[in-house]
mmCIF file of C-alpha atoms in Angstrom:
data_model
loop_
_atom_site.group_PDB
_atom_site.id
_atom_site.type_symbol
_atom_site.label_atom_id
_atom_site.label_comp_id
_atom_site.label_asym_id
_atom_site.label_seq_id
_atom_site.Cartn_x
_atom_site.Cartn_y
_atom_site.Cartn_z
ATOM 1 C CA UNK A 1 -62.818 23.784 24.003
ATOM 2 C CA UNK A 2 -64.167 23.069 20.460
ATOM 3 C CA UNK A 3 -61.649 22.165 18.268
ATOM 4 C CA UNK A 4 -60.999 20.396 14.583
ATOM 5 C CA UNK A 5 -57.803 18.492 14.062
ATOM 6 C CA UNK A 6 -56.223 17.767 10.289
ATOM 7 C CA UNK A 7 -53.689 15.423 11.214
ATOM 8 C CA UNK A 8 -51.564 15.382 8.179
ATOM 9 C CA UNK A 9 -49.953 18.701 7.120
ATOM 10 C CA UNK A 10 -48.805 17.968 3.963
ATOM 11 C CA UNK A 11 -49.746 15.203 1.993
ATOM 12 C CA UNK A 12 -48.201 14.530 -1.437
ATOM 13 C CA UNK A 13 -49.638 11.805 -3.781
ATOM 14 C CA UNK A 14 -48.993 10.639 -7.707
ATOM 15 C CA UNK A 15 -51.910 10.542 -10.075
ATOM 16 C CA UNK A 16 -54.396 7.964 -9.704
ATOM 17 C CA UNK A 17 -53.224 7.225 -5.979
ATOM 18 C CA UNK A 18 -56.414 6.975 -3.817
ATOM 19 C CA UNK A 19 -56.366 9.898 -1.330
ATOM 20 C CA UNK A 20 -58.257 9.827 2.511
ATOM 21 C CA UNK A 21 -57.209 13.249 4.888
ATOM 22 C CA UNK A 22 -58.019 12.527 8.296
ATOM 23 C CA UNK A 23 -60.411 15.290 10.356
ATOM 24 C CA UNK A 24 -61.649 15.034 13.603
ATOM 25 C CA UNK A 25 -63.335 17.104 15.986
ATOM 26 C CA UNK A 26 -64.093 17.677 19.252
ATOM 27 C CA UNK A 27 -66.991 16.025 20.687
ATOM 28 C CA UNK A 28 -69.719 18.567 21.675
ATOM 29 C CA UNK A 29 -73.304 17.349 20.841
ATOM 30 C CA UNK A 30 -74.589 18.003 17.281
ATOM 31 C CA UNK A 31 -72.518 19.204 14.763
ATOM 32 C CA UNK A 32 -72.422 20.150 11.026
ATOM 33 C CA UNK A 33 -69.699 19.060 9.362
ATOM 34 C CA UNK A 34 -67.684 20.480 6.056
ATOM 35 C CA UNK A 35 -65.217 20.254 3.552
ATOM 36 C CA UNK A 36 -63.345 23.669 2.102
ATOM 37 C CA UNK A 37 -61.157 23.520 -1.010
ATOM 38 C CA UNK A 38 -58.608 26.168 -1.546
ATOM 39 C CA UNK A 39 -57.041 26.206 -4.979
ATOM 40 C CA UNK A 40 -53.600 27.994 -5.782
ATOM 41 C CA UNK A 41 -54.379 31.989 -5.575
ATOM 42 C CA UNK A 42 -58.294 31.354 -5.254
ATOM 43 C CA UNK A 43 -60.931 31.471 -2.283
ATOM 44 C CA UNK A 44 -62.415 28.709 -0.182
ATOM 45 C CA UNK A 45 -64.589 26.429 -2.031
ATOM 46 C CA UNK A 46 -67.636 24.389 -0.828
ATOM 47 C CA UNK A 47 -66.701 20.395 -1.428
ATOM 48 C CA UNK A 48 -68.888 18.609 0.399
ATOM 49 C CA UNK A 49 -71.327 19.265 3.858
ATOM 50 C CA UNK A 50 -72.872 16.864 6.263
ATOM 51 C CA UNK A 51 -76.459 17.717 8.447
ATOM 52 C CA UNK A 52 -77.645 14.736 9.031
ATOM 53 C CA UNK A 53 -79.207 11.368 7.127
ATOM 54 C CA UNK A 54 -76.906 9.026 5.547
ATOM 55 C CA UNK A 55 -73.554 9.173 6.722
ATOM 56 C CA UNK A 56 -71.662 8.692 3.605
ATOM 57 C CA UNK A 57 -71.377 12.120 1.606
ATOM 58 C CA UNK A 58 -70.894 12.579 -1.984
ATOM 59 C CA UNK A 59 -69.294 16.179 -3.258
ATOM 60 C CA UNK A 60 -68.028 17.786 -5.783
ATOM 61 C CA UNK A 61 -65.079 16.553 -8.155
ATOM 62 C CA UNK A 62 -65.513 12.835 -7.162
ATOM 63 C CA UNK A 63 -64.883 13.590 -3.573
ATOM 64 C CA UNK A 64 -66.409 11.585 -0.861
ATOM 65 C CA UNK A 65 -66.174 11.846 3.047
ATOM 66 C CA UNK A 66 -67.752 9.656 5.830
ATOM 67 C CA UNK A 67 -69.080 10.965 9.264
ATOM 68 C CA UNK A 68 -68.276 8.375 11.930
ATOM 69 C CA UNK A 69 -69.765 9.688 15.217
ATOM 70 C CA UNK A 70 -68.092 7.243 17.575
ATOM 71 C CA UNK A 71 -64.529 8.459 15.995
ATOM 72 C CA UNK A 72 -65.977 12.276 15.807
ATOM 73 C CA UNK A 73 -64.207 12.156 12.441
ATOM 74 C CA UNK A 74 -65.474 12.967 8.754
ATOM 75 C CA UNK A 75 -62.603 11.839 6.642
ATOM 76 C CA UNK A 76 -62.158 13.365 2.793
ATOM 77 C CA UNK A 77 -61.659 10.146 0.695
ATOM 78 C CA UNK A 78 -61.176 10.648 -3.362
ATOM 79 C CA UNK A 79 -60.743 7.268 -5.245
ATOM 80 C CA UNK A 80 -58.002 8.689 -7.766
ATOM 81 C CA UNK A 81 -56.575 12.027 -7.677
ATOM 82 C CA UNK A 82 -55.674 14.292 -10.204
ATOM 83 C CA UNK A 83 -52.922 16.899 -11.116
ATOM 84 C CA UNK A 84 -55.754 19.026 -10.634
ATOM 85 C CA UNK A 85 -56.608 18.282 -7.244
ATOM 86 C CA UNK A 86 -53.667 20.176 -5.591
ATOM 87 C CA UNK A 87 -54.859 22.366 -3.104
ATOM 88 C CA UNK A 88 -55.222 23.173 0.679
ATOM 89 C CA UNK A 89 -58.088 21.143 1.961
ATOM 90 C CA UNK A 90 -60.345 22.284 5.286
ATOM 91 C CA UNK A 91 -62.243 20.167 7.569
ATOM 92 C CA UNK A 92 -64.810 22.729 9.418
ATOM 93 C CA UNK A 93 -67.128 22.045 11.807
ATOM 94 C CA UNK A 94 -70.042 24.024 13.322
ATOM 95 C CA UNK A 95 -71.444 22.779 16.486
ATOM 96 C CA UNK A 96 -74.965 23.229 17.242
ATOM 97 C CA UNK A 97 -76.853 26.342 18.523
ATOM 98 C CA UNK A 98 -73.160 28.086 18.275
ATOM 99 C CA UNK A 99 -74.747 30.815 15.932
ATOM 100 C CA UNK A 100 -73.587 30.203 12.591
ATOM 101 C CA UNK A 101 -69.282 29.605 13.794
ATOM 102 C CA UNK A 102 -67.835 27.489 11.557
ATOM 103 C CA UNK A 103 -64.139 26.111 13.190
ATOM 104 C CA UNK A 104 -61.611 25.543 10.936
ATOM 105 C CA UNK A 105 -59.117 22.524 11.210
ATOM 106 C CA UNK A 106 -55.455 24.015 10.275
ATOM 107 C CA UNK A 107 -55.758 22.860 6.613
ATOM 108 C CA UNK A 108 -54.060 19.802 4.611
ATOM 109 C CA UNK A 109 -52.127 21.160 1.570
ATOM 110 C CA UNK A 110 -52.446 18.196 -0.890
ATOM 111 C CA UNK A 111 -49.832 18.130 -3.998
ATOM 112 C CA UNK A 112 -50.650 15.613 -6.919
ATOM 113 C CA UNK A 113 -47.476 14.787 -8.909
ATOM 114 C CA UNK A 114 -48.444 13.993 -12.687
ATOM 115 C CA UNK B 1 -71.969 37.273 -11.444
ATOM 116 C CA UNK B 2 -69.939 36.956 -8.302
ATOM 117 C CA UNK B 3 -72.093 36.043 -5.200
ATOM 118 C CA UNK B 4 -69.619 37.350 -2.627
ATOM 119 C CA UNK B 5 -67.470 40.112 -3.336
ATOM 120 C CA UNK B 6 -64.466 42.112 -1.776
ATOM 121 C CA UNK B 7 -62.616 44.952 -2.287
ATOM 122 C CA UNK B 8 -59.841 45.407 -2.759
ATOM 123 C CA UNK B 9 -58.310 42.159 -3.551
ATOM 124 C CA UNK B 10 -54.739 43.409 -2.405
ATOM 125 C CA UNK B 11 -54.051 46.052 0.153
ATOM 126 C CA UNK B 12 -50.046 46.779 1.046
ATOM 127 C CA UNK B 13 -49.796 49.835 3.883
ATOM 128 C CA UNK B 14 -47.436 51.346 6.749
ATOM 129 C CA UNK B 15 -48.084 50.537 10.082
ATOM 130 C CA UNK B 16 -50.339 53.014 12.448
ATOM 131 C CA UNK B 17 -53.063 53.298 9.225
ATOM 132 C CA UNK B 18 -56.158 53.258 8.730
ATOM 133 C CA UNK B 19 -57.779 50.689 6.194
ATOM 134 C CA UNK B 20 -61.202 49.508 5.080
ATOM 135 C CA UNK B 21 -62.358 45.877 3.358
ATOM 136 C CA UNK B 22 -65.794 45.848 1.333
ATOM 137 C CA UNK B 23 -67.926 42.739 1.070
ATOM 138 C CA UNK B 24 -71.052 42.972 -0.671
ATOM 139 C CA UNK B 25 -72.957 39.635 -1.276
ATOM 140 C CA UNK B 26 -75.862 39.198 -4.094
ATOM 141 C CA UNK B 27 -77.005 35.866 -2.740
ATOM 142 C CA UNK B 28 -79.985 37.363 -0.470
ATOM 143 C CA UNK B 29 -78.503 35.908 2.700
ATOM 144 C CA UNK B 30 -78.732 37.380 5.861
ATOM 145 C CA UNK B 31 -75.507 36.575 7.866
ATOM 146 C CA UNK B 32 -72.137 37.546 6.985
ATOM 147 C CA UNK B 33 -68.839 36.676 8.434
ATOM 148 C CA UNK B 34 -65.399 38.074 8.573
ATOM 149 C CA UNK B 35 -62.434 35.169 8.712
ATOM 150 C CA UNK B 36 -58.795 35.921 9.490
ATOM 151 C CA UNK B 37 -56.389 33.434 7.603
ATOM 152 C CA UNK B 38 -52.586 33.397 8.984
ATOM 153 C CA UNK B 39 -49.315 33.064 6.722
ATOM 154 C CA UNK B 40 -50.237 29.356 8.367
ATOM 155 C CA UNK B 41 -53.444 28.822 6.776
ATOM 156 C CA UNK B 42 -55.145 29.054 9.571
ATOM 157 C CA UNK B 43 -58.615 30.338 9.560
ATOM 158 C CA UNK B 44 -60.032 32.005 12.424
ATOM 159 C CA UNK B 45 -63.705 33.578 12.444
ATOM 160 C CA UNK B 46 -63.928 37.131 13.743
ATOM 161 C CA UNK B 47 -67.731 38.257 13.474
ATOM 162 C CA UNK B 48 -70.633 37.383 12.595
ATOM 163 C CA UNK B 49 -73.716 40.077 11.469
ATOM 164 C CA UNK B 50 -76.763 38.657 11.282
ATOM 165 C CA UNK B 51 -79.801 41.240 9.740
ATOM 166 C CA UNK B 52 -77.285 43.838 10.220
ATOM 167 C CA UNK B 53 -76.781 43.028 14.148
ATOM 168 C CA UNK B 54 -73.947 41.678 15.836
ATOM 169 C CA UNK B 55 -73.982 38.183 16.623
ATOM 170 C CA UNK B 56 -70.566 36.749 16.582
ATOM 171 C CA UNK B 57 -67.606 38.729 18.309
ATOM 172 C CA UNK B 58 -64.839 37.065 18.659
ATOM 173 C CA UNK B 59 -61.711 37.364 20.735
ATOM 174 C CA UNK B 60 -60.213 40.562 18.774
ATOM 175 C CA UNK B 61 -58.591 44.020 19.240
ATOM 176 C CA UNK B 62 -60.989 46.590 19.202
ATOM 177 C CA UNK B 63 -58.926 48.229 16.491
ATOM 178 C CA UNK B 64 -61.039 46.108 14.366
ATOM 179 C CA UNK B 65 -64.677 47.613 13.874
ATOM 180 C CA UNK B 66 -67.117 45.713 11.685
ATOM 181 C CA UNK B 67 -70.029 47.715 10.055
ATOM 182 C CA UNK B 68 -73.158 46.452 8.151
ATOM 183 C CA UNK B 69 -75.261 49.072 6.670
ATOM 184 C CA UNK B 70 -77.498 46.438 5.184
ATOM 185 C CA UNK B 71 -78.105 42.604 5.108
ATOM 186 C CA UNK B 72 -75.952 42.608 1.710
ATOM 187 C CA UNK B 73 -72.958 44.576 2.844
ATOM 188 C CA UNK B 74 -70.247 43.955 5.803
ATOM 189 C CA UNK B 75 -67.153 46.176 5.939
ATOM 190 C CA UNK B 76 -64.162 45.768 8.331
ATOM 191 C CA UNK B 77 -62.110 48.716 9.140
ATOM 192 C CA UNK B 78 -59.205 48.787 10.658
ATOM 193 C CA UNK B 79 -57.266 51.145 13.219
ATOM 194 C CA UNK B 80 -54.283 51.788 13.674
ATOM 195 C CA UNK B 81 -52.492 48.985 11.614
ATOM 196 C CA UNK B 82 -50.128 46.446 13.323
ATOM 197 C CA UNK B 83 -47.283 44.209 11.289
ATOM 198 C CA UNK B 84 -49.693 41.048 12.639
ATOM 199 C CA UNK B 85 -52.682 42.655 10.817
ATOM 200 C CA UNK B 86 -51.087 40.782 8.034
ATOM 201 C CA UNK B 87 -53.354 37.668 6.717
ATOM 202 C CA UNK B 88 -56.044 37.126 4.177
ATOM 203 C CA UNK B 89 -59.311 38.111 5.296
ATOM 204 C CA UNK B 90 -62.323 36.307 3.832
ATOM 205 C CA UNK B 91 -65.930 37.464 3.912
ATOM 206 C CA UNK B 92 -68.570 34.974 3.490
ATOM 207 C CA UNK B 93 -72.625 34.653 3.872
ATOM 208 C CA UNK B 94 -75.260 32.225 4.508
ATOM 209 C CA UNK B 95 -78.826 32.172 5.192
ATOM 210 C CA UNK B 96 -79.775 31.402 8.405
ATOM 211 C CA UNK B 97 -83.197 29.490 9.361
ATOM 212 C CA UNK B 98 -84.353 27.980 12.670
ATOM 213 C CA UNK B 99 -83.365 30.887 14.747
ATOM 214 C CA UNK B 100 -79.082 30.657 13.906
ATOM 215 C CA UNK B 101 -78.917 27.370 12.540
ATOM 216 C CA UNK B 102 -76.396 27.287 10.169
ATOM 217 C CA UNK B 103 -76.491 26.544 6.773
ATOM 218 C CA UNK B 104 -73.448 26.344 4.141
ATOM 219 C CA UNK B 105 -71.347 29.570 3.975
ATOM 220 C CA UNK B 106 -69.995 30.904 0.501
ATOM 221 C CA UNK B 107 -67.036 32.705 0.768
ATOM 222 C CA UNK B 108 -65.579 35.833 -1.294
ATOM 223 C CA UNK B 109 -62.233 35.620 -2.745
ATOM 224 C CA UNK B 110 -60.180 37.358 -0.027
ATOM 225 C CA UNK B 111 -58.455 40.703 0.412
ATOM 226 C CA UNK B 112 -54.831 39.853 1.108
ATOM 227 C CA UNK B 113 -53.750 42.837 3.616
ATOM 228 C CA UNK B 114 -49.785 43.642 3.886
ATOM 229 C CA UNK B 115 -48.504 45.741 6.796
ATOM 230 C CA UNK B 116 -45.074 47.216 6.512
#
């Protein structure tokens, strides 16, 4: 079955720590790959998306995330994080010709200490 | 102005109700979606309407009945309320091209349903 694993739950970092949340996926042909954001209170927000081209995907916010198809992962990376930052982050993944369904990973709630 | 909407943002009822959620979008797309997020996070897709036809069902009670009257609107009513009803349920659109290829989904702000 098609599924999208965020390995770590919870991840808790100080200011200015460099921050990489795993996400993999299933293998199952061509996929689309995402990024969701989820601030305190607020809806899911677009970070960064990968169709195709150059592997190495630049977002919103100074996020960054790299599509390795022989791991079938697309890590989040973010150089130095901010109090700001603190949020539940989703890895989704829509796999070709599945009409438009988006799978979500379980979410990584990231806390930034400042 | 908001792109994707819902109404109401907070909905608290008994169990054995009836209940509707409004999403509108003002983004011109043409598929809309109806997630179910659990007190886990844990988003699930329910349907999918593309030009106001069904394209996505997924694997849930029949209590749940979406309705499109027109590419901008999706509702999801609900039947017969259980206590597991309770989640956030996000809307959310895209424009689709290339038959159902899928293109990046906006969501609304969610409509945070409470069953008692």
């Amino acid at each position: 079955a098609q599924s999208v694993s965020q390995h770590n739950h919870h991840v808790i970092l100080s200011e200015a720590a460099s921050l990489e949340l795993g996400c993999n996926y299933s293998y199952g042909g061509t996929v689309n790959l995402f990024w969701y954001v989820q601030y305190p209170g607020q809806h899911l927000q677009l970070l960064l998306k990968y169709f195709s081209g150059d592997p190495l995907v630049k977002g919103i916010k100074g996020f960054e995330a790299e599509f390795i198809k022989s791991k079938f992962s697309f890590n989040l990376r973010k150089p130095s994080v901010q109090w700001s930052d603190t949020a539940e982050y989703f890895c989704a993944v829509n796999y070709g010709g599945s009409q438009g369904n988006l799978i979500f990973g379980k979410g990584t709630k990231l806390s930034v200490k400042p | 102005d908001t792109a994707v909407s819902q109404t109401p943002k907070y909905l608290v009822t008994q169990m054995g109700n009836d209940k509707s959620i409004k999403c509108e979008q003002n983004l011109g797309h043409d598929t809309m979606y109806w997630y179910k997020q659990d007190s886990k996070k844990f988003l699930k897709i329910m349907f999918s309407y593309n030009n106001k036809e069904l394209i996505i069902n997924e694997t849930v009670p029949n209590r749940f009945s979406p309705k499109s009257p027109d590419k901008a609107h999706l509702n999801l009513h609900i039947n017969s309320l259980e206590l597991g009803d309770s989640a956030v349920y996000f809307c959310a659109s895209s424009q689709a091209s290339l038959g159902y290829t899928l293109v990046t989904q906006y969501f609304g702000p969610g409509t945070r349903l409470t069953v008692l």
